Short mmCIF file of C-alpha atoms in Angstrom, two decimals:
data_model
loop_
_atom_site.label_atom_id
_atom_site.label_comp_id
_atom_site.label_asym_id
_atom_site.label_seq_id
_atom_site.Cartn_x
_atom_site.Cartn_y
_atom_site.Cartn_z
CA MET A 1299 109.22 137.48 114.24
CA GLN A 1300 106.12 138.89 115.87
CA THR A 1301 103.06 140.30 114.30
CA THR A 1302 99.76 141.12 115.98
CA VAL A 1303 96.91 138.82 115.14
CA GLN A 1304 93.57 141.09 115.25
CA PHE A 1305 90.39 139.47 116.69
CA ASP A 1306 88.67 139.24 113.47
CA ASP A 1307 91.51 137.26 112.26
CA TRP A 1308 91.45 134.84 115.03
CA ARG A 1309 87.81 134.61 114.63
CA TRP A 1310 88.35 133.63 110.72
CA PHE A 1311 90.73 131.09 111.63
CA PHE A 1312 88.89 129.44 114.66
CA VAL A 1313 85.90 129.00 111.97
CA THR A 1314 88.32 127.80 109.40
CA ALA A 1315 89.62 125.48 111.60
CA SER A 1316 86.66 124.00 112.87
CA VAL A 1317 85.37 123.61 109.32
CA ILE A 1318 88.41 121.65 108.72
CA LEU A 1319 88.32 119.63 111.77
CA GLY A 1320 84.67 118.80 110.94
CA LEU A 1321 85.23 117.37 107.77
CA THR A 1322 87.78 114.94 109.02
CA LEU A 1323 84.96 113.77 111.23
CA ILE A 1324 82.71 112.91 108.41
CA PRO A 1325 84.00 109.49 107.46
CA ILE A 1326 84.00 108.40 110.77
CA TYR A 1327 80.53 109.47 111.41
CA VAL A 1328 79.45 107.54 108.31
CA GLY A 1329 81.34 104.43 109.07
CA TYR A 1330 79.61 104.19 112.50
CA LEU A 1331 76.38 104.94 110.56
CA ALA A 1332 76.85 102.13 108.75
CA GLN A 1333 77.52 99.71 111.62
CA THR A 1334 74.95 96.97 112.49
CA PRO A 1335 74.98 94.72 115.27
CA ALA A 1336 76.59 92.33 112.91
CA GLN A 1337 79.41 94.16 111.49
CA ASN A 1338 81.06 96.17 113.86
CA PHE A 1339 83.29 99.37 112.38
CA ALA A 1340 86.66 99.96 113.51
CA GLY A 1341 86.72 103.51 114.20
CA VAL A 1342 88.92 104.59 110.94
CA VAL A 1343 88.79 104.63 107.21
CA TYR A 1344 91.99 105.28 106.21
CA ASP A 1345 95.20 103.23 107.26
CA ARG A 1346 93.65 100.98 109.57
CA GLN A 1347 96.87 99.05 109.95
CA ASP A 1348 98.71 101.55 111.40
CA PHE A 1349 95.76 102.51 113.72
CA GLU A 1350 95.74 99.19 115.11
CA VAL A 1351 99.62 99.35 115.97
CA HIS A 1352 98.92 102.97 117.67
CA LYS A 1353 96.06 101.73 119.53
CA ALA A 1354 97.88 98.69 120.89
CA THR A 1355 100.82 100.86 122.09
CA MET A 1356 98.35 103.00 123.89
CA VAL A 1357 96.76 99.75 125.63
CA GLN A 1358 100.37 99.09 126.61
CA GLY A 1359 100.54 102.64 128.13
CA ALA A 1360 97.37 102.27 129.77
CA GLN A 1361 98.56 99.16 131.44
CA GLY A 1362 101.53 101.13 132.80
CA HIS A 1363 104.38 100.98 130.37
CA LEU A 1364 106.55 103.40 129.38
CA THR A 1365 108.65 101.49 126.80
CA TYR A 1366 107.47 99.55 123.66
CA ARG A 1367 107.43 95.73 123.28
CA PHE A 1368 106.52 94.06 120.05
CA MET A 1369 102.87 93.23 120.03
CA PHE A 1370 102.47 92.08 116.49
CA SER A 1371 104.99 89.11 116.89
CA THR A 1372 105.97 86.77 119.14
CA GLU A 1373 109.93 87.08 119.03
CA GLN A 1374 110.93 88.52 122.81
CA GLY A 1375 112.81 91.48 121.80
CA SER A 1376 113.99 93.64 124.49
CA GLU A 1377 111.81 96.69 125.43
CA LYS A 1378 112.81 100.11 123.68
CA ALA A 1379 111.70 103.88 124.65
CA VAL A 1380 110.29 104.45 121.29
CA LYS A 1381 106.36 105.40 119.82
CA GLY A 1382 106.44 107.60 123.25
CA PHE A 1383 103.58 109.62 121.91
CA TYR A 1384 100.92 106.74 122.30
CA LEU A 1385 102.55 105.08 125.17
CA LEU A 1386 101.63 108.64 127.10
CA LEU A 1387 98.60 109.07 125.56
CA GLY A 1388 97.34 105.47 126.50
CA ARG A 1389 98.72 106.17 130.10
CA LEU A 1390 96.44 109.02 129.92
CA ALA A 1391 93.39 107.42 128.54
CA GLY A 1392 93.91 104.46 131.21
CA ALA A 1393 93.66 107.13 134.01
CA MET A 1394 90.85 108.82 132.65
CA ARG A 1395 89.11 105.43 131.92
CA LEU A 1396 88.38 106.46 128.11
CA GLU A 1397 88.16 103.70 125.29
CA PRO A 1398 91.20 103.75 123.37
CA THR A 1399 89.60 104.65 120.05
CA PHE A 1400 87.62 107.49 121.58
CA ALA A 1401 90.93 109.11 123.23
CA TYR A 1402 92.58 108.41 119.81
CA HIS A 1403 89.92 110.41 118.05
CA ALA A 1404 89.78 113.07 120.78
CA SER A 1405 93.76 113.84 120.81
CA ARG A 1406 93.55 113.56 116.77
CA LEU A 1407 91.08 116.74 117.11
CA LEU A 1408 92.98 118.25 119.96
CA PHE A 1409 96.47 118.07 118.73
CA GLY A 1410 94.97 118.83 115.04
CA LEU A 1411 93.56 122.29 116.26
CA LEU A 1412 96.45 123.02 118.17
CA ALA A 1413 99.13 122.17 115.20
CA LEU A 1414 96.54 124.74 113.06
CA VAL A 1415 97.12 127.48 115.83
CA MET A 1416 100.81 126.86 115.20
CA ILE A 1417 100.44 126.92 111.46
CA PHE A 1418 98.60 130.13 111.55
CA ARG A 1419 100.82 131.78 113.92
CA PHE A 1420 103.95 130.87 111.98
CA LEU A 1421 102.57 132.29 108.80
CA THR A 1422 101.12 135.18 110.79
CA ALA A 1423 105.24 135.89 111.21
CA VAL A 1424 105.59 135.65 107.60
CA PHE A 1425 102.91 137.43 106.10
CA PRO A 1426 101.74 140.52 107.69
CA ASP A 1427 98.86 141.42 105.42
CA ILE A 1428 95.61 139.28 105.97
CA PRO A 1429 95.11 137.96 102.38
CA ALA A 1430 98.25 136.52 101.88
CA ARG A 1431 98.27 135.04 105.32
CA ARG A 1432 94.86 133.39 104.96
CA ALA A 1433 95.77 132.05 101.41
CA SER A 1434 99.15 130.50 102.82
CA PHE A 1435 97.40 129.10 105.79
CA LEU A 1436 94.49 127.58 103.41
CA LEU A 1437 97.18 125.98 101.44
CA ALA A 1438 99.20 124.42 104.02
CA ALA A 1439 96.34 122.79 105.77
CA THR A 1440 93.81 121.63 102.80
CA GLY A 1441 96.64 121.76 99.83
CA SER A 1442 97.31 118.95 97.55
CA GLY A 1443 98.27 117.94 93.97
CA PHE A 1444 96.75 117.09 91.15
CA GLY A 1445 95.53 113.59 91.87
CA TRP A 1446 92.00 114.75 91.28
CA ILE A 1447 92.87 115.71 87.54
CA MET A 1448 94.29 111.85 87.00
CA LEU A 1449 91.05 110.48 88.45
CA ILE A 1450 89.05 112.68 85.96
CA PHE A 1451 91.09 111.11 83.22
CA ASN A 1452 91.80 107.85 84.41
CA TRP A 1453 95.30 108.15 83.85
CA GLN A 1454 98.54 107.84 85.87
CA PRO A 1455 102.45 107.59 85.11
CA THR A 1456 102.57 103.85 86.07
CA ALA A 1457 99.61 101.22 86.26
CA GLN A 1458 101.09 99.82 89.85
CA ILE A 1459 101.30 103.58 91.53
CA SER A 1460 98.52 105.71 92.21
CA PRO A 1461 98.19 109.23 92.82
CA ILE A 1462 100.25 110.07 95.90
CA ASP A 1463 97.55 112.58 96.91
CA PHE A 1464 95.40 109.67 98.34
CA TRP A 1465 98.33 107.45 100.01
CA LEU A 1466 101.27 109.65 101.06
CA ILE A 1467 100.12 110.80 103.95
CA ASP A 1468 102.83 112.32 105.26
CA LEU A 1469 103.30 115.06 102.64
CA TYR A 1470 99.95 116.42 103.00
CA GLU A 1471 98.79 118.31 106.19
CA PHE A 1472 95.00 117.63 105.50
CA PHE A 1473 95.79 114.11 104.95
CA SER A 1474 97.77 114.12 108.42
CA LEU A 1475 94.70 115.57 110.13
CA VAL A 1476 92.70 112.98 109.12
CA THR A 1477 94.42 110.17 110.36
CA PHE A 1478 97.12 110.43 113.15
CA PRO A 1479 97.34 112.61 116.04
CA HIS A 1480 101.03 112.18 116.47
CA PHE A 1481 101.84 113.97 112.95
CA SER A 1482 99.98 116.85 114.41
CA ALA A 1483 102.52 116.66 117.57
CA VAL A 1484 105.24 116.58 115.49
CA ILE A 1485 104.44 119.37 113.48
CA ILE A 1486 103.54 121.48 116.34
CA LEU A 1487 107.06 120.57 118.07
CA ILE A 1488 109.03 121.35 114.72
CA LEU A 1489 107.15 124.77 114.37
CA ILE A 1490 108.18 125.71 117.97
CA ILE A 1491 111.93 124.62 117.12
CA ILE A 1492 111.44 127.01 114.10
CA MET A 1493 110.13 129.71 115.88
CA ALA A 1494 112.05 129.55 119.12
CA PHE A 1495 115.62 129.12 117.26
CA ASP A 1496 114.44 132.65 115.03
CA HIS A 1497 113.55 134.45 118.14
CA PHE A 1498 117.09 133.16 119.53
CA LEU A 1499 119.11 134.31 116.59
CA THR A 1500 117.00 137.61 116.70
CA ASP A 1501 117.41 138.84 120.18
CA ARG A 1502 119.76 136.65 121.60
CA ARG A 1503 117.90 135.59 124.66
CA LEU A 1504 118.71 132.12 126.11
CA VAL A 1505 115.06 130.84 126.99
CA HIS A 1506 114.43 130.81 123.00
CA TRP A 1507 117.38 128.67 122.55
CA ILE A 1508 116.30 126.57 125.31
CA GLN A 1509 113.01 126.21 123.74
CA ALA A 1510 114.17 124.89 120.85
CA ALA A 1511 116.18 122.70 122.54
CA THR A 1512 113.83 121.12 124.58
CA ALA A 1513 111.44 120.85 121.98
CA SER A 1514 113.79 118.70 120.08
CA LEU A 1515 114.54 116.39 122.83
CA VAL A 1516 110.64 115.83 123.19
CA LEU A 1517 110.49 115.24 119.15
CA ILE A 1518 113.02 112.67 119.15
CA ALA A 1519 111.04 111.17 121.76
CA PHE A 1520 107.68 111.02 120.11
CA HIS A 1521 108.95 110.58 116.36
CA PRO A 1522 112.74 110.31 116.11
CA PHE A 1523 113.40 110.09 112.36
CA SER A 1524 111.64 113.50 112.32
CA ILE A 1525 114.26 115.26 114.24
CA ILE A 1526 116.05 115.23 110.73
CA ILE A 1527 113.41 117.47 109.21
CA ALA A 1528 113.72 119.84 112.32
CA ASP A 1529 117.51 120.02 111.62
CA LEU A 1530 116.93 120.64 108.32
CA ALA A 1531 114.80 123.75 109.13
CA VAL A 1532 117.25 125.07 111.71
CA ALA A 1533 119.64 124.83 109.05
CA GLY A 1534 117.28 127.01 107.01
CA VAL A 1535 116.57 129.37 109.70
CA ALA A 1536 120.41 130.06 110.16
CA LEU A 1537 120.88 130.25 106.36
CA GLY A 1538 117.98 132.79 106.45
CA HIS A 1539 119.82 135.05 109.25
CA TRP A 1540 122.85 134.80 107.10
CA ARG A 1541 121.27 135.89 104.09
CA ALA A 1542 119.26 138.71 105.49
CA ASN A 1543 122.16 140.10 107.55
CA ARG A 1544 124.67 139.83 104.85
CA ARG A 1545 127.30 137.98 106.97
CA LEU A 1546 127.92 135.01 108.85
CA ASP A 1547 127.60 135.58 112.41
CA ARG A 1548 129.77 132.84 114.54
CA GLY A 1549 126.72 132.73 117.19
CA ILE A 1550 124.26 131.43 114.49
CA VAL A 1551 127.10 128.30 113.84
CA ILE A 1552 127.91 127.67 117.44
CA SER A 1553 123.94 128.04 118.44
CA GLY A 1554 122.80 125.72 115.68
CA LEU A 1555 125.52 123.21 116.65
CA LEU A 1556 124.75 123.10 120.08
CA ILE A 1557 121.02 122.06 119.60
CA LEU A 1558 122.58 119.30 117.36
CA MET A 1559 124.80 118.31 120.78
CA THR A 1560 122.03 118.11 122.80
CA GLN A 1561 120.00 115.74 120.51
CA LEU A 1562 123.25 113.40 119.97
CA PRO A 1563 122.48 111.20 123.32
CA LEU A 1564 119.05 110.30 122.29
CA ILE A 1565 119.96 110.10 118.68
CA ILE A 1566 122.56 107.41 119.95
CA TYR A 1567 120.12 105.65 121.97
CA ASN A 1568 117.94 105.38 119.47
CA GLU A 1569 120.48 104.06 116.69
CA LEU A 1570 121.69 101.55 119.81
CA ALA A 1571 117.91 100.45 120.06
CA PHE A 1572 117.62 99.88 116.55
CA SER A 1573 120.88 97.80 115.89
CA ALA A 1574 122.05 96.05 119.21
CA ASP A 1575 119.02 93.99 119.26
CA GLN A 1576 118.64 91.42 116.39
CA TYR A 1577 114.94 91.66 116.28
CA TRP A 1578 114.67 95.62 116.41
CA GLU A 1579 117.46 95.14 113.57
CA GLN A 1580 114.99 93.14 111.57
CA PHE A 1581 112.24 95.72 112.38
CA ARG A 1582 114.52 98.54 111.15
CA LEU A 1583 114.86 96.74 107.78
CA GLN A 1584 111.24 95.92 107.23
CA MET A 1585 110.42 99.48 107.64
CA VAL A 1586 110.59 100.18 103.70
CA MET A 1587 109.31 103.33 102.62
CA LEU A 1588 110.85 104.07 99.21
CA SER A 1589 109.82 107.05 97.01
CA PRO A 1590 107.68 107.27 93.98
CA PRO A 1591 109.26 108.03 90.60
CA PRO A 1592 110.03 112.11 90.98
CA VAL A 1593 107.04 112.47 88.32
CA TYR A 1594 104.84 111.50 91.20
CA TYR A 1595 105.80 114.12 93.33
CA LEU A 1596 105.67 116.45 90.53
CA LEU A 1597 102.18 115.60 89.89
CA GLY A 1598 101.39 115.56 93.93
CA LEU A 1599 102.50 119.14 94.70
CA GLY A 1600 99.89 120.35 91.77
CA VAL A 1601 100.10 124.31 91.54
CA LEU A 1602 102.10 124.44 94.46
CA GLY A 1603 105.06 122.91 92.99
CA PRO A 1604 105.94 125.42 90.05
CA LEU A 1605 104.70 128.53 92.32
CA ALA A 1606 106.96 127.37 94.92
CA VAL A 1607 110.01 127.50 92.66
CA LEU A 1608 109.20 130.86 92.15
CA GLY A 1609 108.75 131.60 95.48
CA ILE A 1610 112.48 130.35 96.07
CA ARG A 1611 113.66 132.99 93.74
CA HIS A 1612 111.52 135.53 95.20
CA VAL A 1613 112.80 134.90 99.09
CA TRP A 1614 116.50 134.57 98.07
CA ILE A 1615 116.61 137.69 96.16
CA GLU A 1616 114.32 139.64 98.94
CA ARG A 1617 116.52 138.07 101.60
CA ASP A 1618 113.56 137.03 103.43
CA ARG A 1619 114.78 134.77 106.06
CA LEU A 1620 111.86 132.71 107.04
CA GLY A 1621 111.07 132.11 103.40
CA ILE A 1622 114.87 130.95 102.92
CA MET A 1623 114.19 128.67 105.75
CA ALA A 1624 110.93 127.20 103.89
CA ALA A 1625 113.01 126.97 100.87
CA THR A 1626 115.83 125.07 102.55
CA TRP A 1627 113.29 122.67 104.01
CA VAL A 1628 111.62 122.05 100.69
CA LEU A 1629 114.77 121.43 98.75
CA GLY A 1630 116.65 119.45 101.81
CA ALA A 1631 113.50 117.02 102.02
CA PHE A 1632 113.34 116.26 98.01
CA VAL A 1633 117.08 115.21 98.41
CA LEU A 1634 116.82 113.32 101.51
CA ALA A 1635 113.80 111.69 99.20
CA TYR A 1636 116.08 110.38 97.00
CA LEU A 1637 118.94 109.19 99.22
CA PRO A 1638 119.85 105.73 99.71
CA THR A 1639 117.94 105.03 103.05
CA LEU A 1640 114.69 102.75 103.51
CA LEU A 1641 112.72 106.04 105.11
CA GLN A 1642 112.75 107.93 101.71
CA ARG A 1643 109.17 109.62 101.73
CA ARG A 1644 109.08 110.09 105.34
CA PHE A 1645 111.22 112.85 104.60
CA THR A 1646 108.35 114.57 102.48
CA ALA A 1647 106.45 114.86 105.73
CA HIS A 1648 104.49 118.34 106.32
CA LEU A 1649 105.61 119.68 103.15
CA THR A 1650 102.45 121.69 102.50
CA ILE A 1651 103.60 124.21 105.15
CA PRO A 1652 106.61 125.50 103.27
CA LEU A 1653 104.75 124.71 100.27
CA GLY A 1654 101.95 126.97 100.97
CA LEU A 1655 104.41 129.79 102.12
CA LEU A 1656 106.57 129.65 99.37
CA ALA A 1657 103.43 129.15 96.91
CA VAL A 1658 102.04 132.69 97.96
CA MET A 1659 105.49 134.02 97.35
CA GLY A 1660 105.63 132.95 93.98
CA VAL A 1661 102.32 134.96 93.43
CA ARG A 1662 103.87 138.03 94.77
CA SER A 1663 106.78 137.68 92.56
CA LEU A 1664 104.00 137.67 89.58
CA PHE A 1665 101.98 139.93 90.81
CA PRO A 1666 103.87 142.60 92.86
CA GLN A 1667 101.89 144.70 95.39
CA LYS A 1668 101.00 148.53 94.24
CA HIS A 1669 100.44 151.43 96.40
CA ALA A 1670 97.06 152.71 96.88
CA ASP A 1671 97.34 155.30 93.80
CA GLN A 1672 98.23 152.65 91.57
CA ALA A 1673 95.44 150.17 92.48
CA GLU A 1674 93.11 153.09 91.98
CA GLN A 1675 94.35 153.79 88.40
CA THR A 1676 94.40 150.06 87.67
CA GLY A 1677 91.82 148.34 89.00
CA PRO A 1678 91.38 145.69 92.04
CA SER A 1679 94.22 143.74 92.71
CA LEU A 1680 95.04 140.51 90.76
CA GLN A 1681 95.55 139.06 94.30
CA LYS A 1682 92.14 139.41 95.11
CA TRP A 1683 91.21 136.54 92.72
CA ILE A 1684 94.36 134.90 92.25
CA PHE A 1685 94.49 133.59 95.83
CA PRO A 1686 90.93 132.14 95.85
CA LEU A 1687 91.86 130.57 92.53
CA LEU A 1688 95.29 128.92 93.86
CA VAL A 1689 93.54 127.44 96.77
CA GLY A 1690 90.68 126.19 94.69
CA LEU A 1691 93.01 124.22 92.47
CA ALA A 1692 94.98 122.93 95.21
CA MET A 1693 92.25 121.87 97.63
CA PRO A 1694 90.32 119.23 95.65
CA SER A 1695 91.94 116.13 96.06
CA SER A 1696 91.71 116.64 99.99
CA MET A 1697 88.18 117.11 99.65
CA TYR A 1698 87.98 113.85 97.47
CA LEU A 1699 89.23 112.01 100.55
CA ILE A 1700 86.41 112.92 102.53
CA ALA A 1701 83.78 112.42 99.66
CA ALA A 1702 85.63 109.05 98.69
CA GLY A 1703 86.02 108.07 102.43
CA SER A 1704 82.63 108.38 103.05
CA ALA A 1705 81.13 106.71 100.01
CA TYR A 1706 83.43 103.63 100.56
CA VAL A 1707 82.65 102.82 104.22
CA ILE A 1708 78.82 103.05 103.79
CA HIS A 1709 79.31 99.98 101.96
CA GLN A 1710 80.95 98.03 105.14
CA PRO A 1711 84.18 97.02 103.20
CA GLU A 1712 85.56 93.72 104.98
CA GLU A 1713 88.78 95.62 105.88
CA LEU A 1714 87.17 98.10 107.79
CA PHE A 1715 84.31 96.03 109.61
CA ASP A 1716 84.48 93.16 111.81
CA PRO A 1717 82.19 90.34 111.94
CA ALA A 1718 80.35 90.53 115.72
CA PRO A 1719 81.31 87.09 116.40
CA VAL A 1720 85.14 87.83 115.96
CA ILE A 1721 84.74 90.75 118.17
CA GLU A 1722 83.07 88.55 120.98
CA ALA A 1723 85.71 85.68 120.54
CA VAL A 1724 88.89 88.22 120.99
CA ASP A 1725 86.97 90.30 123.71
CA TRP A 1726 86.47 86.98 125.42
CA LEU A 1727 90.19 86.10 125.03
CA GLY A 1728 91.15 89.49 126.59
CA GLU A 1729 89.44 88.52 129.70
CA HIS A 1730 90.73 85.07 130.16
CA ALA A 1731 94.16 84.89 128.80
CA ASP A 1732 97.22 86.03 130.58
CA ILE A 1733 98.65 89.36 129.54
CA ASP A 1734 102.04 87.56 128.76
CA GLN A 1735 100.44 85.01 126.60
CA ALA A 1736 100.43 85.02 122.81
CA VAL A 1737 97.73 84.23 119.90
CA LEU A 1738 98.19 82.37 116.83
CA SER A 1739 95.62 83.65 113.80
CA SER A 1740 95.32 84.76 110.48
CA PRO A 1741 97.01 88.30 109.58
CA ARG A 1742 93.55 90.07 109.38
CA THR A 1743 92.43 88.60 113.12
CA GLY A 1744 95.97 89.28 114.48
CA GLN A 1745 95.40 93.01 113.58
CA ILE A 1746 92.61 93.37 115.77
CA ILE A 1747 93.75 91.23 118.69
CA PRO A 1748 96.80 93.72 120.28
CA GLY A 1749 94.79 97.03 120.30
CA ARG A 1750 91.46 95.33 122.06
CA THR A 1751 93.34 92.98 124.55
CA GLY A 1752 96.92 93.90 124.66
CA LEU A 1753 97.84 90.43 123.96
CA ARG A 1754 100.67 89.63 121.62
CA VAL A 1755 100.21 87.88 118.52
CA TYR A 1756 102.04 85.63 116.14
CA ILE A 1757 101.12 87.94 112.85
CA GLY A 1758 99.14 90.91 112.20
CA HIS A 1759 101.10 93.78 110.69
CA PRO A 1760 103.25 94.08 107.45
CA MET A 1761 105.90 95.73 109.24
CA GLU A 1762 105.00 95.29 113.12
CA THR A 1763 105.66 91.10 112.40
CA LEU A 1764 109.18 90.40 112.25
CA TYR A 1765 110.00 88.29 109.12
CA TYR A 1766 106.39 88.89 108.08
CA ASN A 1767 106.62 87.22 104.64
CA GLN A 1768 107.89 83.83 105.97
CA LYS A 1769 105.06 83.88 108.49
CA VAL A 1770 102.34 84.24 106.21
CA ASP A 1771 103.20 81.51 104.57
CA THR A 1772 103.53 79.31 107.47
CA VAL A 1773 100.09 80.39 109.11
CA ASN A 1774 98.43 79.76 105.33
CA ARG A 1775 100.18 76.38 105.48
CA PHE A 1776 99.16 75.70 109.07
CA TYR A 1777 95.29 76.82 108.64
CA ASN A 1778 95.32 74.82 105.19
CA LYS A 1779 93.84 71.04 105.77
CA GLU A 1780 96.42 69.98 103.02
CA GLY A 1781 98.93 72.65 103.85
CA MET A 1782 101.16 70.82 106.59
CA PRO A 1783 101.50 67.19 107.88
CA THR A 1784 100.40 66.49 111.46
CA GLU A 1785 103.88 66.29 112.62
CA GLU A 1786 104.86 69.52 111.15
CA ARG A 1787 101.66 71.44 112.59
CA ARG A 1788 102.80 70.29 115.98
CA ALA A 1789 106.43 71.04 115.56
CA PHE A 1790 105.33 74.16 114.69
CA LEU A 1791 102.83 74.84 118.11
CA GLU A 1792 106.07 73.71 119.94
CA THR A 1793 108.13 76.72 118.33
CA CYS A 1794 105.39 79.40 117.47
CA GLY A 1795 105.64 81.09 120.98
CA CYS A 1796 101.60 80.82 121.35
CA SER A 1797 99.35 79.86 124.11
CA TRP A 1798 95.97 80.30 122.11
CA ILE A 1799 94.66 79.84 118.60
CA ILE A 1800 91.96 81.29 116.99
CA HIS A 1801 89.90 79.25 114.27
CA GLY A 1802 87.36 82.02 112.63
CA PRO A 1803 86.11 83.23 109.24
CA PHE A 1804 89.40 84.84 108.64
CA GLU A 1805 91.50 81.77 109.06
CA ARG A 1806 88.76 79.74 107.00
CA ALA A 1807 88.37 82.15 104.07
CA GLU A 1808 91.58 81.45 102.49
CA ASN A 1809 93.01 78.09 103.83
CA GLY A 1810 89.99 75.57 103.76
CA ASP A 1811 88.42 73.65 106.45
CA LEU A 1812 90.88 72.29 108.92
CA GLN A 1813 89.41 70.53 111.71
CA LEU A 1814 91.87 71.49 114.73
CA GLN A 1815 90.43 69.26 117.16
CA ALA A 1816 92.21 66.57 115.61
CA LEU A 1817 95.36 67.93 117.26
CA THR A 1818 95.54 66.44 121.15
CA GLU A 1819 97.70 69.43 121.97
CA LEU A 1820 94.67 72.15 121.35
CA HIS A 1821 91.69 72.11 123.78
CA LEU A 1822 88.45 74.03 122.99
CA ALA A 1823 88.23 76.96 125.45
CA PHE A 1824 85.33 79.27 123.42
CA GLU A 1825 82.92 78.54 120.64
CA ASN A 1826 80.40 80.66 119.31
CA GLU A 1827 78.42 80.41 115.82
CA GLU A 1828 81.70 81.79 113.45
CA VAL A 1829 84.76 81.53 115.77
CA GLN A 1830 86.37 78.58 118.09
CA ILE A 1831 89.33 79.52 120.21
CA PHE A 1832 91.69 76.59 121.36
CA ARG A 1833 93.98 76.51 124.29
CA ILE A 1834 97.42 75.01 123.39
CA ASP A 1835 98.83 72.50 125.62
CA LEU A 1836 101.99 70.99 124.49
CA SER A 1837 102.02 68.12 127.38
CA SER A 1838 98.80 66.47 125.69
CA GLY A 1839 100.69 65.97 122.60
CA ASP A 1840 101.75 62.48 123.13
CA SER A 1841 98.92 60.56 121.63
CA GLY A 1842 96.58 60.98 118.97
CA PRO A 1843 96.47 61.16 115.18
#
């Protein structure tokens, strides 16, 4: 599996990788250009809600935690050893005194570069010839589907679901590079597992098996469900070696099973962590990520899909062991994507990597390579233009993400910009509240608080807030002047588990102008032109209206 990469090829790679990562910075840069003294840019353009969760986890890490507790809910669930990547990142950022958003993007770029290096190194082992290697890398790193064509014709299969090119982050490597550093860490570990296990089955050196097993344990600590994808790829490596060697080696089966056995303790721990505690069980039930109808995947794969089908046939006939691994990965992922689980679409993570490999194999099956004397007779090889054409057809949706994100953020959309008085109030709260206290606010304000202060909130995230739908209704009624009788408000304050209440523009926007001063349990602690913060003192509620 080892192919030497020449200096010119590495130079091409680093220039290309720099361009790819540079593109991911453009919407962020535009967002900060659009920031004004009155409006603070959140620091991200895509999936701010999950960004705030990751930032809150980093704050926990900076505080010294090695386990995660609920930050967007006031229920006292036990702390668990999950979200390890962001806890460690926060610990490192805290030690270096780095601001969380800066540390987040610095890690996104660093791990993004390392992920691209691993992808390129992996594809180098598959494609000794430079044109195929570069084409497969570009397809893996920037490939997307036909969403851009659907936009041009203003058409989609159902009105309720937009093209997956623009929201299913997991599937597309470029979209992952734009958003989350932990996705890059995950694919680094998966590729280490694949390459190390392939090395072991080739040379039977124990060190390679240890590398694969160790990387799988780290992967579980960082992103537990991704071990299913890695194990699927391991099975593909074993199948590829069986097919290539034309015999089933008992050592292949035993070594693969031993890797699974090393994973079992952590897998069992995670299963118990999400089922033994009623609150973690509720958290798992809220993690609903179902697949769209199959037609969306067909359109979302674009040109990669049909060419990958040809590639699957080609690698099986040619007994290409890593090609068979890629085929196993892709086919297995789409089976998992429609099994009756709550995490269906999560199993499509990073599929542009095996799809890019298989698509190039598919091109090879259509345009077999010719000997030099044949090429001279028939003219330039079709591969000289078919690869650029293929990349050109697969890339537009990824480029649209950058252009559309930049055009959108420059207009200061409310979900990406926070009023300066709200930020001032939240920061004041972070300085004056005890770290174990919780805050009542609207979901929009609650989204901001944990990542800026380390304080828990009653509501703030559709999945991280337990019993989210019920709480949305309760909060709306609480802040609505006519939504709750006074006694019901007081009863709610006694049970919500909060020590502070924020009343600002997001609380007033949808619920009317409630005068919280009427409640004697509340004591005004902070006020600016738009926001009031009240301290809850339940011992003061025996009198008043």
